[in-house]
Amino acid sequence: MRSRLRVAEEESTWHEGKFLIFDDSFEHEVWHNGTGIRLVLIVDVWHPDLTLQKRRSLTAI
């Protein structure tokens, strides 16, 4: 286990070639104990229940 992620009170691990999705609005932290480079791709997505009008109003925040 080289990389671990804690989101709120839940801890997870992930492995090369796999992906992990989590809600970063919760307190979170990462441990990378490997010797290689850790590369992270961050993709923000809107909650599917938000209307277009609400999305536009939140863009400025």
Short mmCIF file of C-alpha atoms in Angstrom, two decimals:
data_model
loop_
_atom_site.label_atom_id
_atom_site.label_comp_id
_atom_site.label_asym_id
_atom_site.label_seq_id
_atom_site.Cartn_x
_atom_site.Cartn_y
_atom_site.Cartn_z
CA MET A 1 0.00 0.00 0.00
CA ARG A 2 1.87 3.06 -1.24
CA SER A 3 -0.83 5.72 -1.62
CA ARG A 4 -3.66 6.35 0.79
CA LEU A 5 -6.44 8.90 0.94
CA ARG A 6 -8.55 9.93 3.91
CA VAL A 7 -11.85 11.70 3.29
CA ALA A 8 -13.63 12.67 6.53
CA GLU A 9 -13.31 9.50 8.65
CA GLU A 10 -12.96 7.03 5.75
CA GLU A 11 -9.56 5.90 4.51
CA SER A 12 -9.04 4.38 1.04
CA THR A 13 -6.17 3.16 -1.08
CA TRP A 14 -5.69 3.25 -4.80
CA HIS A 15 -3.43 1.46 -7.21
CA GLU A 16 -1.70 2.25 -10.48
CA GLY A 17 -4.07 2.05 -13.45
CA LYS A 18 -7.16 2.55 -11.28
CA PHE A 19 -9.08 5.68 -10.43
CA LEU A 20 -10.73 6.96 -7.28
CA ILE A 21 -13.55 9.48 -7.04
CA PHE A 22 -14.28 11.43 -3.86
CA ASP A 23 -16.03 14.59 -2.71
CA ASP A 24 -13.32 17.10 -1.84
CA SER A 25 -15.74 19.35 0.00
CA PHE A 26 -15.00 17.08 2.99
CA GLU A 27 -11.74 17.38 4.91
CA HIS A 28 -9.20 15.15 3.17
CA GLU A 29 -5.52 14.28 3.07
CA VAL A 30 -3.22 12.06 1.01
CA TRP A 31 -0.14 9.98 1.81
CA HIS A 32 2.22 8.90 -0.95
CA ASN A 33 4.90 6.56 0.34
CA GLY A 34 6.17 5.40 -3.03
CA THR A 35 9.44 6.33 -4.68
CA GLY A 36 7.92 7.40 -8.01
CA ILE A 37 6.08 10.53 -9.03
CA ARG A 38 2.48 10.88 -7.88
CA LEU A 39 0.38 12.41 -10.64
CA VAL A 40 -3.15 13.60 -9.92
CA LEU A 41 -5.80 14.54 -12.48
CA ILE A 42 -8.50 16.70 -10.93
CA VAL A 43 -11.87 16.94 -12.67
CA ASP A 44 -14.63 19.10 -11.23
CA VAL A 45 -18.20 18.08 -12.04
CA TRP A 46 -21.51 19.68 -11.21
CA HIS A 47 -24.07 17.88 -9.08
CA PRO A 48 -26.66 16.53 -11.55
CA ASP A 49 -29.55 18.16 -9.65
CA LEU A 50 -28.21 21.71 -10.12
CA THR A 51 -30.05 23.74 -12.72
CA LEU A 52 -28.17 25.70 -15.36
CA GLN A 53 -29.17 28.94 -13.61
CA LYS A 54 -27.70 27.78 -10.29
CA ARG A 55 -24.53 26.57 -12.00
CA ARG A 56 -24.05 30.00 -13.57
CA SER A 57 -24.57 31.76 -10.24
CA LEU A 58 -22.01 29.50 -8.55
CA THR A 59 -19.34 29.96 -11.22
CA ALA A 60 -18.30 33.29 -9.71
CA ILE A 61 -17.64 31.77 -6.29
#
